[in-house]
Amino acid sequence: MQLRDYVIRRLLVLPFLIIGVSMIVFALTRVGGSPIGIYLSHEMTPAQVAEIEARFHLDKSLPVQYFYWARGVLQGDFGWSGVSVAPVAEVFPKKLAATLELSVASGIVAVVMGLWLGTYAGARRNRPADHITRVVAVTGASMPNFWLAILLLIIFWAQLGWMPIGRSTPEIIALVPTRTGLYTIDALLAGNLVAFGDALWHLILPAITLGYGATAIIARMMRSALVEELQLDYVDAARAKGLPERLVLKKHARRNALIPTVTVIGLTFGFLLQGTVSVEIIFRWPGIGKWMADSVLRGDQATLMTYVLFTSIVFLVLNLIVDVIYANLDRRVELGK
Amino acid sequence: MLDMTNRPSGLANSPATIASVRDLTVHFPSKRGMVHAVDRVSFEIRDGETLGLVGETGCGKSVTGRSFLQLLPIPPGILAQGTVTFHPHARCGACAGTGCDACNSTGRRPAACPSCTGAGCAQCNGSGAETVELLRLPEDRIRRIRGDRIAMIFQDPGKALNPTLTIGDQLSEVFLQHRTEELLDAAGIGPEDRGLAARLLGRLASQRNGSIDNLLLSLPPLRGKRNLLLDALRNNVAAALAETQIANPYQIIDRYPHELSGGMRQRVMIAQALACNPDLLIADEPTTALDVTVQARILELIKDLQKRRQTSVLYISHDLSLVRRICDRVAVMYAGRVVEIGRTDRIFRNPSHPYTRGLLHAVPTAATKRGQLMAIKGTVPELVDPPPSCRFVGRCPHEKALCRSKNPELAQISDEHSVSCFIHDAAGAADAPSFDEKTQ
Ligand SMILES: Nc1ncnc2c1ncn2[C@@H]1O[C@H](COP(=O)(O)OP(=O)(O)OP(=O)(O)O)[C@@H](O)[C@H]1O
Ligand code: SF4
Ligand SMILES: [Mg+2]
Ligand SMILES: [Zn+2]
Ligand SMILES: [Zn+2]
């Protein structure tokens, strides 16, 4: 099958998958308890409670409730966030922008550093460089990121005072008009380099913390895949053709080692989004992670459902992207099987 | 057979050998000690001949073959001693490569020694031919020899081709590494050109292009020249494929290795190896991984190409009957040593090492596994820190005490025939072994 046809087919299936996911999300959340708990207080009269119940169609059957919820979602009405005391649809994009900025930044750190470290170590197998990268990778994969976050904060914020905490300096970012909600991009679009530097400065520690684990995983994967590729005959055959070692590595071994690594990269991106919860809380990053933690604790179902729905869609799309890259790298992959 | 001893040439003393291996010794450290995988192996490959290198699995054939291209597994291996000398050839000046009497119709002649320009000096041992010490050549120089002057075919074409690049991509690399000037010439760029177009195309024609180069080259002013260059490259690749009797080369170019049959893949490997018309071809069991019917055709192809181009070939195999069909001379290896070497007809008519005799008497049966041809009793010895002795001790029917205490040297027993065995070496001595006497 042609790659293009395959992508189109997958895109056509995507909406149905999303509907399926949304049903599961809805059902599971309802199992977790009544959606209106967060709106009730002791002073309310039974009539007032009944009114709220009616507003949520709790007097109807579950499928009908789902239908009302889904219709609201399609119209851009994700419900009322009890935690933020505002419509979810209004708060969500702002929080999402903050989280997205953080996770994309750490994703870039992880992919660039991970692939580079893995290639460097794999090409120098069992030499000192390889052992050093192994230490980096093992600590990265085994250290919980809240622990690394606290460590970095103690050193660079509390002790040395080199690094700030939070997402930006309020007075500086106030001068930048909001376009995308990503502070670094907005600052660049406004041509405000001071604001850009400030946003970047705030981003560094949390991005490293969040990306460290993923860097380690990607580096290890890349290293072992590369070591495996370098032992295959085609590598010597490439050398026998007269290719310089640089090209043997770049055009042959590294390219093929990327194939198994891409799958891992796709997975780690999903986990980056999840990992934001603890990092955001510790670095006081005003993103979705912290908001979600509060919502779970207080039973804010409208917010939770929106978040879970969103994450599921991100996973579905990532999966598609990974498959396409994979097929592009490895022509042996039979698409659609 | 060619007259090897008296080749016409403009050089003082044109060498009849294209490459010679002297005392090649390769060790591999193991937990139990040093494995002597290749032990003082010496032989020469004459210009235009096919030399067979035969022996059982693990006897050191591949290690020997790989040494010509510095493709030894070092580390873990250790090159303990030895030299591999090579005499590169250049296009014949008399006929500009079309073939004439002066170059024996090959279009090539031994390249002149750079320090005496062919007159003969100490560096070239008075031969006047360029002499290259392959094992100690720096990376950038061995790289220019690999794939251009010396090429290699591997045992399993399914593994020796990169699964994720098209056949065309892989064959192109040979031309991009060794034929950059010709490709640029096809695009109308002369060697003196220094402009932006020449620089960008030069990078493209030597695989040094990056994504920015590619972008610039795809834009109108440079696009035309780039396409000329790529067309020339494609035509070169197709011509190389057509040489190996692939019927539809232009269709094969865009295929991936897994879309081809084993025989077809080996043809691609051969096309790749012979693309630059090398002086020496190392063929490491090129038919072992193939079906029997395909084997015969690939063998014919190699034989045919060798004849037409007068390429020298080192043909590695464990199959004596196969070697007999295509080799001018044969070297028999056993446990890391050459035990017998000589003209094919002499060796098969008069095998003079007990091991070779055993091999020839052991007719392979249906039950014989690939890579194994032994009906000789016992197994190949452990090569871990071996004592000085004949390696065939323990399996040899004629073994004597002398064989266990000393290592027999390779010695000439007749014209074009050398053997390493005390039967010939110490013939007549009281404790010498003899073919007439069975000791076990
Ligand atoms: N990479 C390596 N690491 C350790 N030992 C090696 C390595 N390569 C070769 N050897 C040793 O060298 C010996 C000779 O190996 P070689 O590959 O030359 O055998 P061969 O004659 O080509 O056998 P085959 O017919 O199986 O290809 C082996 O027995 C092994 O002990
Ligand atoms: S006779 Fe002695 S030297 Fe000759 S092969 Fe047998 S063991 Fe080796
Ligand atoms: Mg071998
Ligand atoms: Zn000539
Ligand atoms: Zn000289």
Short mmCIF file of C-alpha atoms in Angstrom, two decimals, chain A residues 233-234 236-237 239-247 251-252 255-256 259 329-332, chain B residues 66 71 143 146-147 154 159-165 170 173-174 177-178 207 256 258 272:
data_model
loop_
_atom_site.label_atom_id
_atom_site.label_comp_id
_atom_site.label_asym_id
_atom_site.label_seq_id
_atom_site.Cartn_x
_atom_site.Cartn_y
_atom_site.Cartn_z
CA ASP A 233 27.63 -7.63 7.50
CA TYR A 234 26.30 -4.69 5.56
CA ASP A 236 31.59 -4.08 6.64
CA ALA A 237 30.26 -4.22 3.09
CA ARG A 239 33.40 -0.08 4.48
CA ALA A 240 34.57 -2.41 1.71
CA LYS A 241 33.07 0.01 -0.81
CA GLY A 242 35.41 2.70 0.44
CA LEU A 243 32.98 4.74 2.50
CA PRO A 244 34.57 6.84 5.23
CA GLU A 245 33.64 5.77 8.76
CA ARG A 246 31.52 8.91 9.15
CA LEU A 247 29.24 7.86 6.30
CA LYS A 251 24.06 6.67 6.14
CA HIS A 252 24.00 3.03 7.14
CA ARG A 255 19.75 5.25 10.09
CA ASN A 256 18.84 1.64 10.68
CA ILE A 259 14.02 2.29 13.34
CA LEU A 329 12.63 4.48 7.60
CA ASP A 330 12.04 0.81 7.06
CA ARG A 331 10.72 0.00 3.62
CA ARG A 332 10.25 -3.63 4.59
CA ARG B 66 39.60 -9.49 5.15
CA LEU B 71 38.58 -5.26 7.63
CA ARG B 143 39.65 3.89 1.85
CA ARG B 146 38.62 -0.31 -0.98
CA GLY B 147 35.96 -0.80 -3.61
CA PHE B 154 30.60 -11.47 1.01
CA LYS B 159 23.11 -9.68 4.99
CA ALA B 160 25.73 -7.74 3.05
CA LEU B 161 23.17 -5.38 1.52
CA ASN B 162 21.64 -2.67 3.66
CA PRO B 163 17.94 -3.60 3.98
CA THR B 164 16.69 -0.01 4.08
CA LEU B 165 18.46 1.45 1.05
CA GLN B 170 23.93 1.27 -2.54
CA GLU B 173 27.99 4.93 -3.33
CA VAL B 174 30.84 3.16 -5.10
CA GLN B 177 33.38 7.52 -3.60
CA HIS B 178 35.67 6.67 -6.49
CA GLN B 207 28.60 12.16 -0.71
CA TYR B 256 14.96 -2.88 -1.98
CA HIS B 258 14.22 -7.91 0.27
CA GLN B 272 28.91 -3.47 -6.82
#
